[in-house]
Each structure stands twice: as C-alpha cells, then as structure tokens.
Amino acid sequence: MTTSFPTIPGYRIERLLGTGGMAAVWLAVQENLGRPVALKVMANTLCLDDHFRARFLNEARIVAQLRHPNILSIHDSGSTADGQLYMVTDFLDGGTLKERIGSGMSAAKALRIIAALADALMVAHEQRIWHRDVKPDNVLFDRKENFVLADFGIAKSDGEQAANLTGTGNIVGTPRYMSPEQFQCQPVDLRSDIYSLGVMLFEMLTGEVPYADVNTYALALKHIQAPVPNLPVALSRLQPLLSRMLAKAPMDRFPDCAALAAAVQDALDDVCAPSRAALPPPRVVTPARRSRTFLTGMSVFAAVGVIAWLLVSRDAPEPAPPVASTARVDPARAPDGGPDA
C-alpha cells in the first residue's frame, strides 16, 4: 500500500509506524497538548468503498465505548479534507506480544497476560461485541510493560448480521488464530475470542502455534478436526485449561471470560506455589527422641568441660620447689632454746 504524509489539522505527523491492508498508522504529535499519539489513516484506495468505510467507522465507534486499562483508548476520529478517515489513539512504543514470544516467556507471565486480556474482553463481551481477531500482533506494550488489546477493525456486535466474509471474499480474521466456527462461516460469539486466547496461550508457552500450515485450507481442517496438541511434560498441569479453551465445539469451552479468568487464576496460583516435594518433611520430636537429645547435650557439655580443664591445667605454672633453711643452730643451747640445767 502506497502512503503519503496525511494532512490533519491539529496534528503534526512525525513518521510512519506501519501499514496494513486497510490503513496506515503514523506517529504524530497532538499540537494543543504536545503529546505523542498514533494516527490511523484509512488507505486512499478504500475510502470510496462503502463497505470498508463502514468497517473503519465501526472500529472507532466500538473502541470509544470500551473503558478498560488493557484496551487501547481512542481520543478522536474524523475525515480529512480529501475524504480520508482517521482515528487517534494512544501511542505505545514498547513493541508487541509477538516480539516477546520470540524472546521466550515464563508460564506465570503467559497466564498473567491471558488473565488480563480475558478481563479486557469481558468488558467488550458485556456490550455484546466480539473482537474476532485476537492475536499477539494486536497486543501492544509500552516501555513499562503495560499492554493493551488493539485493532477492533473486524469486531462485530451481536446485533449485526454481517457475514464472516469481507466484500472481497476473504475470510475475516487471521487464520492461525481463528476458531473453527470462523473457518466454517458459522455465527460467532464471545467463545470464538476464548478460542483465539487459547491459541495465544499455547504459543506463549511453547513458542509455536498449535496448528500450522502454509495452505489455508489445510490449516482450517486442523483447527476444525485435529486434536488439541499436548503441552511439554513440564507444563502438563496446564493441559486441562488449554484443552477447554481450544475445544472444537463452542459449548465445550468456557461459557464466558469471567469463568476463563477464574480458571486462569487458579492455574497461576498452582504454577506459582512452591513445590511440596522440594520442602523437607516436618521433624517430629517424640519423648524418646527428646530424652536422647537431652542426654546427648549433657554428654557434649561434660566433654567440653573436661577439655577446658585439661587446657587450663597444661598452661598453669608449676609450683616452686621447697627452699632449705640456712639459720645457724647454737649447740650450747637446748633444742627448745633454754639454758642447760
């Protein structure tokens, strides 16, 4: 998609952040507040297509309804002088979840992210809005590791009768993260988003998606028919949670994101709990052991006393030998010192 710097009053365009099939995203500065924002501008070639214009406007309307710390906020939307649609959102420059998966991730961190995303999707689901494109590329981070779910471009309200196919005949969604019912063009609801979260959880834990194939048709068959792959042995305790999230039939998955979040929290508590096998068994002191301990202590005390006495005795000075008397005795005097009789 070719791009040129858009002209939107009140915003100074800095640089291009990225492009997609429907729009380009620019880094801009909101001049009256001096803050950086992300400016999503619809492609020129699609502005004349009523179907794509409706999708773009639908995304702006949906995101404006949602208030959650883990959902991307929208600040403004409108149309340029030449008819280009745009929306203004928070700018996050910490990369995506996809990049973090490539760097490796602990099970605890993966579960915390899933729990937060489930809570965010709960807000959308309460308003009967299904995201339909939950994937790591749509989870954006800032430099403090806060993250939000973005790109509600193909989100669908429960009351809408739009099909799962776009006007160009392409399946709506990203095949590696789509639910079986999306592939089969069946009606979707919140449980389709739960399935996509399951794909993400498997990828965060293993570094790979559960089903992969270069052929979209073959990939669709795997999502529809193939059994849920097993996690590595070290992560086997999370298998029941994952298997329920990735159940083929929507009725076999968690009924809503509240139930999912509770199950994820239980799994997180289990993962973070210290291993019982690593803790030494408690020491039980019986009366006999207490008696033996006392006698052992007395023996040690006595031995220490003997050693101390020997050391003191060795270092004490030897007593001086007796000194002979040198007094002169007068033989003329009696032994008792008196005169002779």
Tab-separated table of C-alpha atoms in Angstrom:
chain	number	residue	atom	x	y	z
A	1	MET	CA	0.000	0.000	0.000
A	2	THR	CA	1.482	3.335	-1.045
A	3	THR	CA	1.413	6.028	1.618
A	4	SER	CA	1.909	9.769	1.696
A	5	PHE	CA	2.012	12.113	4.659
A	6	PRO	CA	-1.604	12.960	5.543
A	7	THR	CA	-2.603	16.494	6.468
A	8	ILE	CA	-4.833	16.609	9.528
A	9	PRO	CA	-5.427	19.904	11.351
A	10	GLY	CA	-4.136	19.878	14.921
A	11	TYR	CA	-1.644	17.046	14.386
A	12	ARG	CA	1.981	17.147	13.307
A	13	ILE	CA	2.985	13.955	11.511
A	14	GLU	CA	6.371	12.579	12.608
A	15	ARG	CA	6.884	9.248	10.860
A	16	LEU	CA	5.210	6.114	9.557
A	17	LEU	CA	4.834	3.343	12.135
A	18	GLY	CA	3.345	0.634	9.948
A	19	THR	CA	0.843	-0.302	7.282
A	20	GLY	CA	-1.855	-2.898	6.855
A	21	GLY	CA	-4.314	-3.877	4.193
A	22	MET	CA	-6.813	-1.277	5.353
A	23	ALA	CA	-4.886	1.619	6.906
A	24	ALA	CA	-1.525	3.159	7.741
A	25	VAL	CA	-0.504	4.124	11.271
A	26	TRP	CA	1.565	7.255	11.860
A	27	LEU	CA	3.343	8.703	14.861
A	28	ALA	CA	2.033	12.219	15.338
A	29	VAL	CA	2.008	14.961	17.941
A	30	GLN	CA	-1.275	16.421	19.126
A	31	GLU	CA	-0.251	20.058	18.953
A	32	ASN	CA	-2.590	21.569	21.540
A	33	LEU	CA	-1.467	19.076	24.199
A	34	GLY	CA	2.034	18.320	22.947
A	35	ARG	CA	1.601	14.594	23.412
A	36	PRO	CA	2.561	11.786	21.026
A	37	VAL	CA	-0.337	9.829	19.558
A	38	ALA	CA	-0.896	7.106	16.993
A	39	LEU	CA	-2.798	8.299	13.956
A	40	LYS	CA	-4.561	5.566	11.996
A	41	VAL	CA	-5.463	6.766	8.485
A	42	MET	CA	-7.559	4.741	6.073
A	43	ALA	CA	-5.978	3.894	2.719
A	44	ASN	CA	-6.926	6.198	-0.144
A	45	THR	CA	-7.912	3.287	-2.343
A	46	LEU	CA	-10.518	2.117	0.171
A	47	CYS	CA	-12.069	5.448	1.056
A	48	LEU	CA	-14.527	5.186	-1.838
A	49	ASP	CA	-15.649	1.698	-0.796
A	50	ASP	CA	-18.723	1.970	1.420
A	51	HIS	CA	-18.047	-1.437	2.962
A	52	PHE	CA	-14.548	-0.547	4.172
A	53	ARG	CA	-15.603	2.914	5.286
A	54	ALA	CA	-18.298	1.299	7.400
A	55	ARG	CA	-15.754	-1.082	8.955
A	56	PHE	CA	-13.392	1.764	9.796
A	57	LEU	CA	-16.129	3.872	11.356
A	58	ASN	CA	-17.380	0.811	13.213
A	59	GLU	CA	-13.973	0.313	14.833
A	60	ALA	CA	-13.879	3.929	16.035
A	61	ARG	CA	-17.389	3.643	17.435
A	62	ILE	CA	-16.671	0.345	19.212
A	63	VAL	CA	-13.369	1.386	20.791
A	64	ALA	CA	-14.948	4.640	22.017
A	65	GLN	CA	-17.482	2.583	24.010
A	66	LEU	CA	-14.909	0.459	25.828
A	67	ARG	CA	-13.165	1.570	29.020
A	68	HIS	CA	-10.516	-0.792	30.352
A	69	PRO	CA	-6.795	-0.368	31.162
A	70	ASN	CA	-5.978	-3.222	28.775
A	71	ILE	CA	-7.952	-1.868	25.799
A	72	LEU	CA	-6.449	0.755	23.511
A	73	SER	CA	-8.073	4.167	24.075
A	74	ILE	CA	-9.313	6.366	21.246
A	75	HIS	CA	-9.080	10.163	21.543
A	76	ASP	CA	-10.501	11.461	18.270
A	77	SER	CA	-11.755	10.480	14.843
A	78	GLY	CA	-12.828	12.276	11.699
A	79	SER	CA	-12.244	12.833	7.999
A	80	THR	CA	-9.578	14.815	6.154
A	81	ALA	CA	-10.342	17.449	3.530
A	82	ASP	CA	-9.927	14.865	0.760
A	83	GLY	CA	-12.186	12.333	2.456
A	84	GLN	CA	-9.664	10.119	4.255
A	85	LEU	CA	-10.980	8.674	7.502
A	86	TYR	CA	-8.726	8.699	10.559
A	87	MET	CA	-8.739	7.918	14.262
A	88	VAL	CA	-6.370	8.988	17.025
A	89	THR	CA	-5.303	6.555	19.763
A	90	ASP	CA	-2.670	6.186	22.469
A	91	PHE	CA	0.879	5.688	21.212
A	92	LEU	CA	2.688	2.694	22.681
A	93	ASP	CA	6.312	2.206	21.727
A	94	GLY	CA	7.220	-0.984	23.588
A	95	GLY	CA	6.579	-3.461	20.773
A	96	THR	CA	4.055	-6.284	20.542
A	97	LEU	CA	3.369	-9.544	22.320
A	98	LYS	CA	4.543	-11.355	19.189
A	99	GLU	CA	8.047	-9.971	19.724
A	100	ARG	CA	8.044	-11.051	23.362
A	101	ILE	CA	7.009	-14.593	22.486
A	102	GLY	CA	10.053	-14.794	20.219
A	103	SER	CA	12.264	-13.901	23.188
A	104	GLY	CA	10.783	-16.611	25.441
A	105	MET	CA	8.266	-16.308	28.244
A	106	SER	CA	7.599	-17.988	31.586
A	107	ALA	CA	4.353	-19.834	32.216
A	108	ALA	CA	3.471	-17.410	35.010
A	109	LYS	CA	3.855	-14.376	32.754
A	110	ALA	CA	1.845	-16.024	29.980
A	111	LEU	CA	-1.004	-16.758	32.384
A	112	ARG	CA	-0.992	-13.206	33.748
A	113	ILE	CA	-1.286	-11.801	30.230
A	114	ILE	CA	-4.146	-14.166	29.357
A	115	ALA	CA	-5.950	-13.268	32.595
A	116	ALA	CA	-5.680	-9.531	31.838
A	117	LEU	CA	-6.827	-9.973	28.232
A	118	ALA	CA	-9.765	-12.102	29.373
A	119	ASP	CA	-10.762	-9.330	31.754
A	120	ALA	CA	-10.498	-6.761	28.944
A	121	LEU	CA	-12.549	-8.879	26.553
A	122	MET	CA	-15.152	-9.319	29.273
A	123	VAL	CA	-15.848	-5.568	29.029
A	124	ALA	CA	-16.368	-5.865	25.264
A	125	HIS	CA	-18.457	-9.012	25.598
A	126	GLU	CA	-20.713	-7.372	28.176
A	127	GLN	CA	-21.622	-4.911	25.422
A	128	ARG	CA	-22.189	-7.827	23.016
A	129	ILE	CA	-19.048	-7.042	20.999
A	130	TRP	CA	-16.814	-9.867	19.723
A	131	HIS	CA	-13.256	-8.946	18.723
A	132	ARG	CA	-12.736	-11.785	16.168
A	133	ASP	CA	-9.035	-11.019	15.612
A	134	VAL	CA	-7.344	-11.681	18.960
A	135	LYS	CA	-3.663	-12.381	18.264
A	136	PRO	CA	-0.207	-11.432	19.617
A	137	ASP	CA	0.309	-8.749	16.961
A	138	ASN	CA	-2.709	-6.904	18.350
A	139	VAL	CA	-1.358	-6.748	21.912
A	140	LEU	CA	0.748	-3.602	22.236
A	141	PHE	CA	3.193	-2.750	25.028
A	142	ASP	CA	4.654	0.455	26.359
A	143	ARG	CA	8.133	0.723	27.837
A	144	LYS	CA	6.850	-0.004	31.354
A	145	GLU	CA	5.425	-3.362	30.210
A	146	ASN	CA	1.821	-2.157	30.343
A	147	PHE	CA	-0.147	-3.618	27.455
A	148	VAL	CA	-3.434	-3.149	25.631
A	149	LEU	CA	-5.570	-5.059	23.158
A	150	ALA	CA	-5.884	-3.147	19.891
A	151	ASP	CA	-7.383	-3.379	16.404
A	152	PHE	CA	-11.125	-3.848	16.720
A	153	GLY	CA	-11.335	-3.347	12.950
A	154	ILE	CA	-13.314	-6.523	12.337
A	155	ALA	CA	-15.113	-6.584	15.671
A	156	LYS	CA	-18.778	-7.444	15.409
A	157	SER	CA	-21.777	-6.576	17.540
A	158	ASP	CA	-24.203	-9.329	18.393
A	159	GLY	CA	-26.998	-7.487	16.615
A	160	GLU	CA	-25.112	-7.152	13.338
A	161	GLN	CA	-25.973	-9.536	10.522
A	162	ALA	CA	-22.650	-9.140	8.678
A	163	ALA	CA	-21.213	-12.388	7.365
A	164	ASN	CA	-17.768	-13.748	8.196
A	165	LEU	CA	-16.599	-12.840	4.699
A	166	THR	CA	-15.450	-9.421	3.549
A	167	GLY	CA	-16.663	-7.827	0.341
A	168	THR	CA	-13.554	-9.167	-1.425
A	169	GLY	CA	-14.342	-12.771	-0.482
A	170	ASN	CA	-11.538	-13.198	2.073
A	171	ILE	CA	-12.083	-14.824	5.456
A	172	VAL	CA	-12.231	-12.232	8.231
A	173	GLY	CA	-9.551	-12.855	10.796
A	174	THR	CA	-6.042	-14.270	10.974
A	175	PRO	CA	-6.147	-17.994	10.054
A	176	ARG	CA	-3.629	-19.226	12.634
A	177	TYR	CA	-5.758	-17.742	15.463
A	178	MET	CA	-9.271	-18.258	14.091
A	179	SER	CA	-11.848	-20.505	15.704
A	180	PRO	CA	-13.378	-23.494	13.908
A	181	GLU	CA	-16.687	-21.654	13.570
A	182	GLN	CA	-14.958	-18.715	11.878
A	183	PHE	CA	-13.470	-21.055	9.275
A	184	GLN	CA	-16.879	-22.620	8.711
A	185	CYS	CA	-18.606	-19.229	8.373
A	186	GLN	CA	-20.892	-20.054	11.281
A	187	PRO	CA	-22.268	-17.474	13.715
A	188	VAL	CA	-19.658	-16.437	16.271
A	189	ASP	CA	-19.928	-15.179	19.821
A	190	LEU	CA	-17.613	-14.499	22.748
A	191	ARG	CA	-16.422	-18.124	22.796
A	192	SER	CA	-14.638	-17.543	19.487
A	193	ASP	CA	-12.429	-14.976	21.246
A	194	ILE	CA	-11.769	-17.530	24.015
A	195	TYR	CA	-10.547	-19.993	21.380
A	196	SER	CA	-8.154	-17.356	19.998
A	197	LEU	CA	-6.840	-16.734	23.519
A	198	GLY	CA	-6.188	-20.484	23.743
A	199	VAL	CA	-4.097	-20.368	20.578
A	200	MET	CA	-2.158	-17.459	22.056
A	201	LEU	CA	-1.617	-19.274	25.358
A	202	PHE	CA	-0.217	-22.329	23.565
A	203	GLU	CA	2.110	-20.095	21.560
A	204	MET	CA	3.299	-18.207	24.639
A	205	LEU	CA	4.046	-21.474	26.452
A	206	THR	CA	5.765	-23.306	23.583
A	207	GLY	CA	6.875	-20.647	21.096
A	208	GLU	CA	4.721	-22.213	18.356
A	209	VAL	CA	1.064	-22.077	17.354
A	210	PRO	CA	-0.881	-25.322	17.905
A	211	TYR	CA	-1.727	-25.689	14.206
A	212	ALA	CA	0.400	-24.511	11.272
A	213	ASP	CA	0.268	-24.991	7.537
A	214	VAL	CA	1.161	-22.846	4.556
A	215	ASN	CA	-2.114	-23.879	2.932
A	216	THR	CA	-5.089	-22.056	4.444
A	217	TYR	CA	-7.499	-24.878	3.600
A	218	ALA	CA	-5.270	-27.475	5.305
A	219	LEU	CA	-4.883	-25.149	8.277
A	220	ALA	CA	-8.654	-24.786	8.515
A	221	LEU	CA	-9.071	-28.574	8.637
A	222	LYS	CA	-6.586	-28.803	11.505
A	223	HIS	CA	-8.483	-26.215	13.532
A	224	ILE	CA	-11.760	-27.995	12.806
A	225	GLN	CA	-10.698	-31.649	13.184
A	226	ALA	CA	-7.221	-32.141	14.680
A	227	PRO	CA	-6.956	-32.939	18.399
A	228	VAL	CA	-5.558	-30.345	20.748
A	229	PRO	CA	-1.774	-30.872	20.875
A	230	ASN	CA	-0.158	-31.784	24.171
A	231	LEU	CA	1.995	-29.359	26.083
A	232	PRO	CA	5.516	-30.368	27.147
A	233	VAL	CA	5.603	-32.597	30.232
A	234	ALA	CA	6.848	-29.753	32.419
A	235	LEU	CA	3.675	-27.806	31.573
A	236	SER	CA	1.235	-30.723	31.679
A	237	ARG	CA	-0.623	-29.262	34.653
A	238	LEU	CA	-1.928	-26.556	32.273
A	239	GLN	CA	-3.262	-29.052	29.722
A	240	PRO	CA	-6.854	-29.175	31.064
A	241	LEU	CA	-7.096	-25.378	30.905
A	242	LEU	CA	-5.700	-25.248	27.377
A	243	SER	CA	-7.835	-28.137	26.105
A	244	ARG	CA	-11.004	-26.455	27.263
A	245	MET	CA	-10.030	-23.136	25.669
A	246	LEU	CA	-9.282	-24.916	22.374
A	247	ALA	CA	-12.323	-27.195	22.364
A	248	LYS	CA	-13.717	-27.649	18.835
A	249	ALA	CA	-17.324	-27.021	19.844
A	250	PRO	CA	-18.074	-23.628	21.408
A	251	MET	CA	-20.324	-25.284	24.011
A	252	ASP	CA	-17.316	-27.228	25.323
A	253	ARG	CA	-15.273	-24.079	26.001
A	254	PHE	CA	-15.577	-21.754	28.974
A	255	PRO	CA	-19.008	-20.099	28.900
A	256	ASP	CA	-17.562	-16.605	29.256
A	257	CYS	CA	-14.374	-14.707	30.062
A	258	ALA	CA	-15.258	-14.455	33.745
A	259	ALA	CA	-15.122	-18.238	34.065
A	260	LEU	CA	-11.946	-18.290	31.979
A	261	ALA	CA	-10.262	-15.635	34.125
A	262	ALA	CA	-11.086	-17.593	37.296
A	263	ALA	CA	-9.631	-20.796	35.826
A	264	VAL	CA	-6.504	-18.971	34.675
A	265	GLN	CA	-6.051	-17.507	38.162
A	266	ASP	CA	-6.317	-20.997	39.692
A	267	ALA	CA	-3.691	-22.242	37.231
A	268	LEU	CA	-1.465	-19.271	38.047
A	269	ASP	CA	-1.732	-19.974	41.780
A	270	ASP	CA	-0.752	-23.577	41.104
A	271	VAL	CA	2.218	-22.598	38.925
A	272	CYS	CA	3.493	-20.048	41.445
A	273	ALA	CA	3.024	-22.269	44.528
A	274	PRO	CA	6.280	-23.741	45.935
A	275	SER	CA	6.798	-27.393	45.126
A	276	ARG	CA	5.801	-29.604	48.046
A	277	ALA	CA	8.403	-32.166	47.006
A	278	ALA	CA	11.143	-29.579	47.461
A	279	LEU	CA	10.220	-28.897	51.109
A	280	PRO	CA	11.797	-31.103	53.840
A	281	PRO	CA	9.322	-33.170	55.878
A	282	PRO	CA	8.453	-31.688	59.279
A	283	ARG	CA	10.544	-33.039	62.171
A	284	VAL	CA	8.521	-34.854	64.813
A	285	VAL	CA	10.073	-34.857	68.301
A	286	THR	CA	8.946	-37.898	70.327
A	287	PRO	CA	9.519	-38.290	74.105
A	288	ALA	CA	12.257	-40.887	73.438
A	289	ARG	CA	13.997	-38.581	70.947
A	290	ARG	CA	13.637	-35.676	73.411
A	291	SER	CA	15.328	-37.823	76.119
A	292	ARG	CA	18.115	-38.887	73.771
A	293	THR	CA	18.612	-35.283	72.740
A	294	PHE	CA	18.932	-34.222	76.412
A	295	LEU	CA	21.468	-36.949	77.216
A	296	THR	CA	23.473	-36.144	74.100
A	297	GLY	CA	23.541	-32.489	75.082
A	298	MET	CA	24.742	-33.309	78.618
A	299	SER	CA	27.470	-35.569	77.244
A	300	VAL	CA	28.702	-32.854	74.945
A	301	PHE	CA	28.674	-30.337	77.800
A	302	ALA	CA	30.701	-32.683	80.034
A	303	ALA	CA	33.236	-33.383	77.299
A	304	VAL	CA	33.696	-29.676	76.708
A	305	GLY	CA	34.238	-29.161	80.445
A	306	VAL	CA	36.958	-31.851	80.617
A	307	ILE	CA	38.782	-30.436	77.622
A	308	ALA	CA	38.679	-26.933	79.101
A	309	TRP	CA	40.075	-28.216	82.437
A	310	LEU	CA	42.965	-30.014	80.682
A	311	LEU	CA	43.849	-26.906	78.715
A	312	VAL	CA	43.886	-24.766	81.870
A	313	SER	CA	45.941	-27.333	83.737
A	314	ARG	CA	48.515	-27.536	80.940
A	315	ASP	CA	49.018	-23.808	80.799
A	316	ALA	CA	49.200	-23.213	84.638
A	317	PRO	CA	52.766	-22.520	86.076
A	318	GLU	CA	54.438	-25.379	88.018
A	319	PRO	CA	54.744	-24.885	91.840
A	320	ALA	CA	58.252	-23.759	93.073
A	321	PRO	CA	60.429	-26.423	94.922
A	322	PRO	CA	60.771	-26.052	98.767
A	323	VAL	CA	63.746	-23.877	99.930
A	324	ALA	CA	66.097	-25.343	102.676
A	325	SER	CA	66.563	-23.233	105.871
A	326	THR	CA	70.005	-21.523	106.325
A	327	ALA	CA	69.576	-20.445	110.011
A	328	ARG	CA	72.641	-21.298	112.325
A	329	VAL	CA	71.915	-23.522	115.393
A	330	ASP	CA	73.925	-22.885	118.659
A	331	PRO	CA	74.908	-26.326	120.080
A	332	ALA	CA	75.270	-24.817	123.510
A	333	ARG	CA	71.599	-24.186	123.707
A	334	ALA	CA	68.994	-26.796	124.270
A	335	PRO	CA	66.780	-27.752	121.444
A	336	ASP	CA	63.961	-25.832	122.987
A	337	GLY	CA	66.150	-22.715	123.162
A	338	GLY	CA	66.563	-22.676	127.036
A	339	PRO	CA	69.902	-22.761	129.218
A	340	ASP	CA	71.398	-26.078	130.341
A	341	ALA	CA	70.274	-27.332	133.725
